[in-house]
PDB file of C-alpha atoms in Angstrom:
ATOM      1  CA  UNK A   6      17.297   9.306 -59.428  1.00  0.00           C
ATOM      2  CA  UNK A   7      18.385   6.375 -57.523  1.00  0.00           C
ATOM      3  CA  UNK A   8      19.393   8.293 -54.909  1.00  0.00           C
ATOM      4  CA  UNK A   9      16.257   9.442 -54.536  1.00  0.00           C
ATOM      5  CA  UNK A  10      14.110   6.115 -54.337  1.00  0.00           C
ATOM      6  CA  UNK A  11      16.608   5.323 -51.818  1.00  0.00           C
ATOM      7  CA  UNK A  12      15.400   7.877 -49.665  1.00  0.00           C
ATOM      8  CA  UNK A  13      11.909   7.526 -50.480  1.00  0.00           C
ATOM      9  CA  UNK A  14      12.370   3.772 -49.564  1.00  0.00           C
ATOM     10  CA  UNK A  15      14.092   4.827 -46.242  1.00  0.00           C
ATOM     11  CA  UNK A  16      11.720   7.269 -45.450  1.00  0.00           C
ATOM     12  CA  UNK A  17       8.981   4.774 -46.241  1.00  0.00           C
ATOM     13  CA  UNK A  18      10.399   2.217 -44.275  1.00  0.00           C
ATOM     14  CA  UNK A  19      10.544   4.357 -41.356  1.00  0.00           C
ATOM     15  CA  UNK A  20       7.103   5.987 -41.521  1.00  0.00           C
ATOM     16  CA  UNK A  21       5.650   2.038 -41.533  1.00  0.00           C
ATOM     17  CA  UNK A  22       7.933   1.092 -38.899  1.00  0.00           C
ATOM     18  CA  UNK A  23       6.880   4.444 -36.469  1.00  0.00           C
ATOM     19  CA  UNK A  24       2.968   3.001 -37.042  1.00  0.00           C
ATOM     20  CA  UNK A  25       4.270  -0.598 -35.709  1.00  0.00           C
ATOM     21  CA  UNK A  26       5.728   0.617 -33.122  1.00  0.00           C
ATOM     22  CA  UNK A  27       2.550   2.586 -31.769  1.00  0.00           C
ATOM     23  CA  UNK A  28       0.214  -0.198 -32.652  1.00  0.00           C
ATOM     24  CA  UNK A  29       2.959  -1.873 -30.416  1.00  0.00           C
ATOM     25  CA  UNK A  30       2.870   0.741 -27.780  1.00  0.00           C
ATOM     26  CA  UNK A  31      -1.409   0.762 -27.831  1.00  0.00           C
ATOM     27  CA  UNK A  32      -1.373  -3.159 -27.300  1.00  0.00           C
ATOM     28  CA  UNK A  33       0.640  -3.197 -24.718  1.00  0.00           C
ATOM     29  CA  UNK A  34      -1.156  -0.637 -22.783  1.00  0.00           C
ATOM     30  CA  UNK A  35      -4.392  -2.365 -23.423  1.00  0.00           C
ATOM     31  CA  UNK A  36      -3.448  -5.479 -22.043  1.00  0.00           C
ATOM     32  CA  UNK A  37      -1.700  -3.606 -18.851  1.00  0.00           C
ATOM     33  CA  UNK A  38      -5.044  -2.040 -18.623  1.00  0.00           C
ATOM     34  CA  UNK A  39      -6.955  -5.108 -18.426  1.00  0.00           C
ATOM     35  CA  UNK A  40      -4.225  -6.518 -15.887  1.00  0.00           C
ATOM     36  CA  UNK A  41      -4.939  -3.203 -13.311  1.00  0.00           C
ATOM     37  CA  UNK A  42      -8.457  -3.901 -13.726  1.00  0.00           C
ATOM     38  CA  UNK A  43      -8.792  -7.387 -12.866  1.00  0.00           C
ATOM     39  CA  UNK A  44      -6.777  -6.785  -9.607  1.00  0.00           C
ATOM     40  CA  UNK A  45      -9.019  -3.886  -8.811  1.00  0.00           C
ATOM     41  CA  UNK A  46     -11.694  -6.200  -9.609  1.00  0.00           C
ATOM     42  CA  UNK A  47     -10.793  -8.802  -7.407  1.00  0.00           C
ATOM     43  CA  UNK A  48      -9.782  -6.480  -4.417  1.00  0.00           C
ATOM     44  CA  UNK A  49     -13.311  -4.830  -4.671  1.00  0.00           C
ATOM     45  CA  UNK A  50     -15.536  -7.730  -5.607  1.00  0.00           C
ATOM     46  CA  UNK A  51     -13.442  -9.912  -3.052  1.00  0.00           C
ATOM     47  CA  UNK A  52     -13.802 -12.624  -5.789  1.00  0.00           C
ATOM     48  CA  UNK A  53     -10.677 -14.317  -7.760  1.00  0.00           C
ATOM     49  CA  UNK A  54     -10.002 -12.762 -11.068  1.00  0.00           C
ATOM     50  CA  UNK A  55      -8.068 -13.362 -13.908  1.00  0.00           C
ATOM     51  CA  UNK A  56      -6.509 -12.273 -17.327  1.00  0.00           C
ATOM     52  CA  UNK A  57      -6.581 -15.159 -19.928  1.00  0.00           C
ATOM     53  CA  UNK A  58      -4.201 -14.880 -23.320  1.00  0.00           C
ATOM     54  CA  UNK A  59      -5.115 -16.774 -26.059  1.00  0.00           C
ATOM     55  CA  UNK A  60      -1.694 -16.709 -27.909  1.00  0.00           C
ATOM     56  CA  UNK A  61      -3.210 -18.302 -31.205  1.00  0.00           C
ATOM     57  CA  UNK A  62      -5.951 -16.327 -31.714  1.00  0.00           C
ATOM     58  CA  UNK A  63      -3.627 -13.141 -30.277  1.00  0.00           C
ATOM     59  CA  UNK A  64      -6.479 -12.455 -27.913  1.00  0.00           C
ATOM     60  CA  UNK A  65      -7.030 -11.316 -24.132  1.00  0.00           C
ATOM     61  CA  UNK A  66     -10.093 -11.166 -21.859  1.00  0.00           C
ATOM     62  CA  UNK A  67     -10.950 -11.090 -18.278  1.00  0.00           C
ATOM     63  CA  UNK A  68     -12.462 -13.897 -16.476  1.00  0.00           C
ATOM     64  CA  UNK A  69     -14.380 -13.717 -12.670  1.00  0.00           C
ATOM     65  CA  UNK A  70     -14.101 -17.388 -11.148  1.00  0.00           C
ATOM     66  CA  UNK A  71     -16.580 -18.348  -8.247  1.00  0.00           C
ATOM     67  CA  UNK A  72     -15.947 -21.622  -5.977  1.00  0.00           C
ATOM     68  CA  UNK A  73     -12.658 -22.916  -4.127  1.00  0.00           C
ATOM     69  CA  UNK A  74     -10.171 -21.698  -6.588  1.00  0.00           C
ATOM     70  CA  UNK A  75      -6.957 -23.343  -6.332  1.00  0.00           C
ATOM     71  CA  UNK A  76      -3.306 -23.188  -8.588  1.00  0.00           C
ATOM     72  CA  UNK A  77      -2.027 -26.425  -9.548  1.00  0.00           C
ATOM     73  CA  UNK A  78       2.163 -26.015 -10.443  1.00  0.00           C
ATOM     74  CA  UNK A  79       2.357 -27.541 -13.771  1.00  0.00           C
ATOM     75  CA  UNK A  80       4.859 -27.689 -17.058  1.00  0.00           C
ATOM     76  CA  UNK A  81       1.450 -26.254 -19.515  1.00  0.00           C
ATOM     77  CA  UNK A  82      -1.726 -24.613 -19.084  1.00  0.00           C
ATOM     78  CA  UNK A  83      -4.418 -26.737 -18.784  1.00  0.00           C
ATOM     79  CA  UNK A  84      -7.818 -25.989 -20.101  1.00  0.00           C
ATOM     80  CA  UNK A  85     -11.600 -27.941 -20.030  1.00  0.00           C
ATOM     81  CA  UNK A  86     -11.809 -30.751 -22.164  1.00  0.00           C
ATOM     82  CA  UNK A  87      -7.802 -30.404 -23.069  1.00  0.00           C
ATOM     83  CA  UNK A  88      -6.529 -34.220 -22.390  1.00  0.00           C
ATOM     84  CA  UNK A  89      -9.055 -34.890 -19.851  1.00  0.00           C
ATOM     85  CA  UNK A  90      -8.972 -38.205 -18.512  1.00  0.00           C
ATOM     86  CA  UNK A  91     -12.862 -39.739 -19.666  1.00  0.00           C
ATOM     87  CA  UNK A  92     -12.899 -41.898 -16.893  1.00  0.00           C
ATOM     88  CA  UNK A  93     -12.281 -38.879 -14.986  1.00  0.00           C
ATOM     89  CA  UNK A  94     -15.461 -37.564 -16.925  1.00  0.00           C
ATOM     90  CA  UNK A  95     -17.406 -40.279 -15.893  1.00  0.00           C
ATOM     91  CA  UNK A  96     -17.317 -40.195 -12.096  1.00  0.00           C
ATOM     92  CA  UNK A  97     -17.852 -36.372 -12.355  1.00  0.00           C
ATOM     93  CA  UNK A  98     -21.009 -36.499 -13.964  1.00  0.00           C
ATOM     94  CA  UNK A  99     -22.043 -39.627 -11.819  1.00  0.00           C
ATOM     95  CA  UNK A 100     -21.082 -37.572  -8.757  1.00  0.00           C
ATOM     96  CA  UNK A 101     -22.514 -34.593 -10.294  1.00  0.00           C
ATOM     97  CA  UNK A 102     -26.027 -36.220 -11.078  1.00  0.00           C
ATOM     98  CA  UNK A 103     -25.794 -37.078  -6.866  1.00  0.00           C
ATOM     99  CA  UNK A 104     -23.500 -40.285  -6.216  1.00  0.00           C
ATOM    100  CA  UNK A 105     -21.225 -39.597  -3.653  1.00  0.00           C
ATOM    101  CA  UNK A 106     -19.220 -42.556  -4.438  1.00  0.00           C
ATOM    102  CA  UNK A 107     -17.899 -41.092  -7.622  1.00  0.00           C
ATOM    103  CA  UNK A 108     -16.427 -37.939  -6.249  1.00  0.00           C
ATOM    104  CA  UNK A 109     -13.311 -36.958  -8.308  1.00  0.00           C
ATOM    105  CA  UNK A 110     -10.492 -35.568  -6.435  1.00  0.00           C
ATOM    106  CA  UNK A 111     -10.867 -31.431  -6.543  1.00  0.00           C
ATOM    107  CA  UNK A 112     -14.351 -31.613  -7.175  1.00  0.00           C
ATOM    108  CA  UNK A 113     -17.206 -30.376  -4.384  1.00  0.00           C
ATOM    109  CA  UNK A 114     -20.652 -30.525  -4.496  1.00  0.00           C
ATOM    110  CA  UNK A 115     -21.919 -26.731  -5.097  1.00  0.00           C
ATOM    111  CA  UNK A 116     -21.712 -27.714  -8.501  1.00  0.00           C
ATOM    112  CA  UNK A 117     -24.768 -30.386  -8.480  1.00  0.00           C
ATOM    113  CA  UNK A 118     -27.273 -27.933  -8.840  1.00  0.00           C
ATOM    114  CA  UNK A 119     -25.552 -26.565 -12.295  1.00  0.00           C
ATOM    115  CA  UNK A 120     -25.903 -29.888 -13.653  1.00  0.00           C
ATOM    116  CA  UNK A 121     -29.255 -30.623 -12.391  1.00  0.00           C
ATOM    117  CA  UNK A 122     -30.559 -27.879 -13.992  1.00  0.00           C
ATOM    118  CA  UNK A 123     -29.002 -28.536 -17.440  1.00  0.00           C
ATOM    119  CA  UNK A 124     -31.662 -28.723 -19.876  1.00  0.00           C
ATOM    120  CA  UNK A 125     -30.136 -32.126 -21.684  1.00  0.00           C
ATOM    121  CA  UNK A 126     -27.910 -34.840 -20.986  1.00  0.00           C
ATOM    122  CA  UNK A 127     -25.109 -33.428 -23.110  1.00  0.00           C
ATOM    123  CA  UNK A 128     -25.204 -30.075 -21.393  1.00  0.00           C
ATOM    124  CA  UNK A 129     -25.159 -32.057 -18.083  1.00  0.00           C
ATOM    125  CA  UNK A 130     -22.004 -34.201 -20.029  1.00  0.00           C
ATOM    126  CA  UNK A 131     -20.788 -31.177 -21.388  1.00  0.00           C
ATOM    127  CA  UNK A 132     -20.186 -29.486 -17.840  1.00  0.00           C
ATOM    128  CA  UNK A 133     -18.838 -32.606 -15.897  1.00  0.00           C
ATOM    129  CA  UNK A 134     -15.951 -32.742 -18.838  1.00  0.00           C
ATOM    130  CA  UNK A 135     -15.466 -29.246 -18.274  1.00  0.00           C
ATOM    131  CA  UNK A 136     -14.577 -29.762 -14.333  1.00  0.00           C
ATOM    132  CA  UNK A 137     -12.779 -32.769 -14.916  1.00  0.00           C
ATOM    133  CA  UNK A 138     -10.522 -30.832 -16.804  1.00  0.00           C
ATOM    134  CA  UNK A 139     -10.371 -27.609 -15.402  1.00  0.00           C
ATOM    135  CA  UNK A 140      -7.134 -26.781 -13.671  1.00  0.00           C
ATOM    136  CA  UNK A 141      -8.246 -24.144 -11.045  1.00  0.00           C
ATOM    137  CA  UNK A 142      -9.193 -26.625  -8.374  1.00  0.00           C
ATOM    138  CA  UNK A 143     -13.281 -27.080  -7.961  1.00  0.00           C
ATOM    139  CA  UNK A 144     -13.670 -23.488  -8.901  1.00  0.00           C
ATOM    140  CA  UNK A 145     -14.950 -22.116 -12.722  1.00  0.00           C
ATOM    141  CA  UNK A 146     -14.133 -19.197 -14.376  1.00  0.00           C
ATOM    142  CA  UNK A 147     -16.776 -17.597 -16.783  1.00  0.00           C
ATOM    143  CA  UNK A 148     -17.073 -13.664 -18.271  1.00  0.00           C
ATOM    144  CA  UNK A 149     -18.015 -11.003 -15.300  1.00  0.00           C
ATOM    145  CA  UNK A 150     -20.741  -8.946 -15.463  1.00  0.00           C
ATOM    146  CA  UNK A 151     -21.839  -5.436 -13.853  1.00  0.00           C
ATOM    147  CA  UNK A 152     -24.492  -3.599 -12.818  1.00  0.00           C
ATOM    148  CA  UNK A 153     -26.094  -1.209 -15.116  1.00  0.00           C
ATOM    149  CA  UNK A 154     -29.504   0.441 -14.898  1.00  0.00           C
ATOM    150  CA  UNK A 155     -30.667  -1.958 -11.753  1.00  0.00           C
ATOM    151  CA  UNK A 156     -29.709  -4.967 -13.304  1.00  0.00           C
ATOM    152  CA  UNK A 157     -26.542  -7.321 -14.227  1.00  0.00           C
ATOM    153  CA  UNK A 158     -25.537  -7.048 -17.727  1.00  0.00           C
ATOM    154  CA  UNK A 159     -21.934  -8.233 -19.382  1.00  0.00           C
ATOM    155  CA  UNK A 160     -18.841  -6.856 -18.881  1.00  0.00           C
ATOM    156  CA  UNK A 161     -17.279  -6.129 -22.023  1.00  0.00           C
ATOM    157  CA  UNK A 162     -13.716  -6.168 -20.249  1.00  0.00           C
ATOM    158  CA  UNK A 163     -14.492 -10.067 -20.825  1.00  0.00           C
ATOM    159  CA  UNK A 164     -14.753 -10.262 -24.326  1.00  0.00           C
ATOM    160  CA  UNK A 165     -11.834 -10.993 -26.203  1.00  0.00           C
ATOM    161  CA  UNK A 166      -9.637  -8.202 -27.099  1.00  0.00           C
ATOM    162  CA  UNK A 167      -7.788  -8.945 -29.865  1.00  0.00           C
ATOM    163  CA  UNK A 168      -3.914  -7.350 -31.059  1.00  0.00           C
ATOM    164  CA  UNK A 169      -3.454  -4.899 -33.751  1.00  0.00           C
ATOM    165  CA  UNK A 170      -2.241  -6.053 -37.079  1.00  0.00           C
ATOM    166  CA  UNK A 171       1.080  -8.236 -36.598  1.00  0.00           C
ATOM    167  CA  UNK A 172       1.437  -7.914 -32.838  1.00  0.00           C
ATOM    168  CA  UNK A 173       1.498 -11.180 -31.716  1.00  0.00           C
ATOM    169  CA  UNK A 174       2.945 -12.767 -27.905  1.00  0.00           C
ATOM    170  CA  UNK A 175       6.381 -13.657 -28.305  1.00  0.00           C
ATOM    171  CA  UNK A 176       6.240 -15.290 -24.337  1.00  0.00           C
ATOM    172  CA  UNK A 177       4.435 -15.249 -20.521  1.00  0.00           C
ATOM    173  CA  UNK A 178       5.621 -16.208 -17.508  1.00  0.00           C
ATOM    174  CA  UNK A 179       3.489 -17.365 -14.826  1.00  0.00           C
ATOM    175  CA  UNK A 180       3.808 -18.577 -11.226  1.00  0.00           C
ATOM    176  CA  UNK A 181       1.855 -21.793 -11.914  1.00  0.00           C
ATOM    177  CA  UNK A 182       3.772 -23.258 -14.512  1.00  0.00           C
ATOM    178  CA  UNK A 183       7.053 -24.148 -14.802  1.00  0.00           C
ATOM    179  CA  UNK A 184       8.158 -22.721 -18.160  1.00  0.00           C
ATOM    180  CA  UNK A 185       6.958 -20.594 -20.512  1.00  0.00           C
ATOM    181  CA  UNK A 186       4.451 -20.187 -22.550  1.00  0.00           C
ATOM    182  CA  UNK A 187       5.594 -18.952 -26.025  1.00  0.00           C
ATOM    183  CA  UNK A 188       4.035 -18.268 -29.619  1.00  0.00           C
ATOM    184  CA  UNK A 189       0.801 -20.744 -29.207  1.00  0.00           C
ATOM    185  CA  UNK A 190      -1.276 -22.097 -26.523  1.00  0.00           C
ATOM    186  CA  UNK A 191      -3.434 -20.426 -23.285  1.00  0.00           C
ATOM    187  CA  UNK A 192      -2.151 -19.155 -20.356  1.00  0.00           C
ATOM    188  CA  UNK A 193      -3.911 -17.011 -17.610  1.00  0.00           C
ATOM    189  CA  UNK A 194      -2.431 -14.203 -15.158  1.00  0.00           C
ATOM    190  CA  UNK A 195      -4.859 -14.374 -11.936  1.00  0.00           C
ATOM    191  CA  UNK A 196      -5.315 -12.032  -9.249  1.00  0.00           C
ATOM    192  CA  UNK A 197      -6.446 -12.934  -5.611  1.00  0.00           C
ATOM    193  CA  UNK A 198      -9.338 -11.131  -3.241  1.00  0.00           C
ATOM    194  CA  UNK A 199      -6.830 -10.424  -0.693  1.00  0.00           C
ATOM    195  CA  UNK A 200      -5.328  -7.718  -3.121  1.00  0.00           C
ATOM    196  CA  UNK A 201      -1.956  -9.545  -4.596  1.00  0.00           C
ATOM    197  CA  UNK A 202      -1.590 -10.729  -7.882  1.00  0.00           C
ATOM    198  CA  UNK A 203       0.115 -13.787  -9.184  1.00  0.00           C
ATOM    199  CA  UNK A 204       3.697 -12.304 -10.565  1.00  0.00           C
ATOM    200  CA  UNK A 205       4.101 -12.482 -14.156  1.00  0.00           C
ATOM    201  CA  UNK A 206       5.848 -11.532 -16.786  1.00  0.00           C
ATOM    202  CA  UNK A 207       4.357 -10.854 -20.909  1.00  0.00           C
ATOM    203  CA  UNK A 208       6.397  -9.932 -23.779  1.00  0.00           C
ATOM    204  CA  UNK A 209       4.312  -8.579 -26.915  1.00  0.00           C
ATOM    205  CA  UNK A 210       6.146  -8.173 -30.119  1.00  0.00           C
ATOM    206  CA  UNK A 211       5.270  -6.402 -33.356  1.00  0.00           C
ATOM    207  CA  UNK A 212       6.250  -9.662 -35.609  1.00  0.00           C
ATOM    208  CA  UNK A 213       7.759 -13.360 -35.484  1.00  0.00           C
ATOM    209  CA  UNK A 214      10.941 -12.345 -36.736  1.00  0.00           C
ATOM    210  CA  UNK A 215      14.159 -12.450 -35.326  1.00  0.00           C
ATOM    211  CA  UNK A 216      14.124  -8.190 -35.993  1.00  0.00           C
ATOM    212  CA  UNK A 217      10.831  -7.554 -34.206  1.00  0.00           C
ATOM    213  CA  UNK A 218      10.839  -4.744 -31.740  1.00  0.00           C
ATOM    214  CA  UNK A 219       9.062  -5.873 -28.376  1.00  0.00           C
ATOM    215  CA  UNK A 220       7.685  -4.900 -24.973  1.00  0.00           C
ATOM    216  CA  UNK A 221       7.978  -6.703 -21.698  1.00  0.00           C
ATOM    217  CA  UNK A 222       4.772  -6.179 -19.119  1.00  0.00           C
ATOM    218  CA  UNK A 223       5.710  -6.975 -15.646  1.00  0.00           C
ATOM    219  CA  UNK A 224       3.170  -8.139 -13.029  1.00  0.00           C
ATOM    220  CA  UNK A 225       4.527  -7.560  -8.815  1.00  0.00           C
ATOM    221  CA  UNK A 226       2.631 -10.033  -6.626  1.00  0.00           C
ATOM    222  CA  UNK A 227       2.427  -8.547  -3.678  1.00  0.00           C
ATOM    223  CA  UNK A 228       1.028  -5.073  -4.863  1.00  0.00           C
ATOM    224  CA  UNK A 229      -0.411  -6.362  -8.130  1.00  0.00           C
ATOM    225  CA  UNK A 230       1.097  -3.265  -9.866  1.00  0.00           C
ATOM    226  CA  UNK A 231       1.647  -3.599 -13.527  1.00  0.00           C
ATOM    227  CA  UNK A 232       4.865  -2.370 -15.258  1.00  0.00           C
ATOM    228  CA  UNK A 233       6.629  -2.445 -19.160  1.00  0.00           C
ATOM    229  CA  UNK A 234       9.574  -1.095 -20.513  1.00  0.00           C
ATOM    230  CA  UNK A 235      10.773  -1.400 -23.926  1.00  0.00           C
ATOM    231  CA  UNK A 236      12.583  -4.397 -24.662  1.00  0.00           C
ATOM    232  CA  UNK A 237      14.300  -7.253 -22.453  1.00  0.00           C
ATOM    233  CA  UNK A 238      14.761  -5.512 -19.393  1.00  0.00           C
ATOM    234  CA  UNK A 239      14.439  -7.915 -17.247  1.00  0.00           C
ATOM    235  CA  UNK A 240      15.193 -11.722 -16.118  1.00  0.00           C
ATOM    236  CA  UNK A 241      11.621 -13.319 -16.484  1.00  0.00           C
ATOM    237  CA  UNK A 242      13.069 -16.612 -14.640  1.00  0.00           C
ATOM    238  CA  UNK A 243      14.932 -14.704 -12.140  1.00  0.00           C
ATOM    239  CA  UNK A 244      11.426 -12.328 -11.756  1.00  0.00           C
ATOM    240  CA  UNK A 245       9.255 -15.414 -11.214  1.00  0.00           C
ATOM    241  CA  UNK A 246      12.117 -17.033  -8.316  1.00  0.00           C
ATOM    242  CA  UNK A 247      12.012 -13.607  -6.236  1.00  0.00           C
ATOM    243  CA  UNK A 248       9.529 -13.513  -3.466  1.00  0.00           C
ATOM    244  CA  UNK A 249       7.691 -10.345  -2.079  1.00  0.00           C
ATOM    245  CA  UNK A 250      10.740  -8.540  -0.755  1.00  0.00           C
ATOM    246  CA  UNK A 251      13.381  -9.057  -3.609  1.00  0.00           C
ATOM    247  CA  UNK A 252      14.822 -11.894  -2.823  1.00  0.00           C
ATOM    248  CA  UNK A 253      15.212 -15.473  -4.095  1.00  0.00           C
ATOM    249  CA  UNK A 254      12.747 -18.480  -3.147  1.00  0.00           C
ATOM    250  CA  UNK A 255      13.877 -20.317  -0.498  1.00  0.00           C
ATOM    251  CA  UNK A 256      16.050 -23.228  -2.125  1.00  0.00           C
ATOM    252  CA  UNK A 257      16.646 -21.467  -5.401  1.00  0.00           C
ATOM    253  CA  UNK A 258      19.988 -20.512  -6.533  1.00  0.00           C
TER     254      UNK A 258
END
């Protein structure tokens, strides 16, 4: 009898373990199909794209970003309103509302008319703190949309896509900052009009424990072309220090 809960346990155990693993298996494709799309986004629409992860929420979605997009290298993702500077704030909505004088570094005037026609002073406030503390240089990133039927209607590629039951994102590498990002936080993979990619690397795991089966997603700059394998199969740090060729950054060791 005890024999036979054993294996009935086992077999259990297994059997819950196989359905992991493909919920595993289905995430990971998902977000590697949202990765191939935003580059063949950006490469068609000849607009910047990107993929942002919302590791709390265990989300993705794909953002289109119109203006002067530019990376800043930094230690964390940076998002609107996240430890913006209010005098910062300030001089963007004074320069936004048409003084000059109060330009913030970063900041260019195609977005006056967006503030202009904000229909109240804390919309107008509301969009000033969201340049001051946007990290993408003057440019700002919003849900795409396509054309359907003669007209432009959402995407729903930039919705947020959320994982299946425990899957969670154990880490991601970027090129812009200088660590990674692991467990909590927002970080964003972006892809360029010229058709490359920023490189990157994403492990997704089935669990927080130190047991959990995971996949790693790799992201090639200079082709954009999206890979996983099962497991740790690669250096993430040494992946990010490689240029388009192979070989190490200039500098690097």
């Amino acid at each position: 009898m005890l024999g036979l809960v054993s294996a009935l346990a086992v077999t259990l155990s297994m059997g819950v373990r196989r359905v992991r693993n493909s919920d595993l298996r289905a995430d990971i494709t998902r977000i590697a199909q949202a990765l191939r799309s935003a580059y063949g986004m950006a490469a068609y629409t000849g607009k910047h794209h990107r993929v942002v992860f919302d590791l709390d929420e265990r989300t993705f979605r794909i953002e289109v970003c119109e203006g002067n997009v530019k990376l800043y290298r930094e230690r964390r993702e940076q998002r609107g309103g996240d430890d913006v500077d209010e005098a910062r704030v300030q001089r963007a909505l004074e320069f936004l509302q048409g003084d000059p004088n109060a330009q913030p570094p970063g900041l260019t005037g195609e977005f006056v008319p967006q503030v202009q026609q904000a229909m109240t002073p804390e919309q107008a406030a509301d969009k000033a703190r969201a340049l001051a503390g946007a990290r993408v240089g003057a440019g700002e990133c919003g849900p795409p949309t396509r054309m359907r039927g003669g007209k432009q209607v959402p995407d729903p590629r930039g919705k947020p896509q959320r994982l299946t039951r425990d899957d969670v994102f154990k880490a991601i590498w970027v090129q812009h900052l200088d660590g990674p990002v692991e467990r909590e936080g927002t970080v964003s993979i972006h892809f360029f009009p010229l058709g490359h990619a920023e490189k990157a690397v994403v492990q997704v795991a089935d669990g927080t424990g130190a047991d959990a089966d995971f996949y790693t997603l790799v992201v090639h700059g200079l082709t954009g072309r999206v890979e996983f394998r099962d497991g740790d199969w690669i250096d993430p740090e040494d992946h990010m220090m490689r240029d388009a060729e192979g070989k190490r950054a200039e500098g690097e060791r």
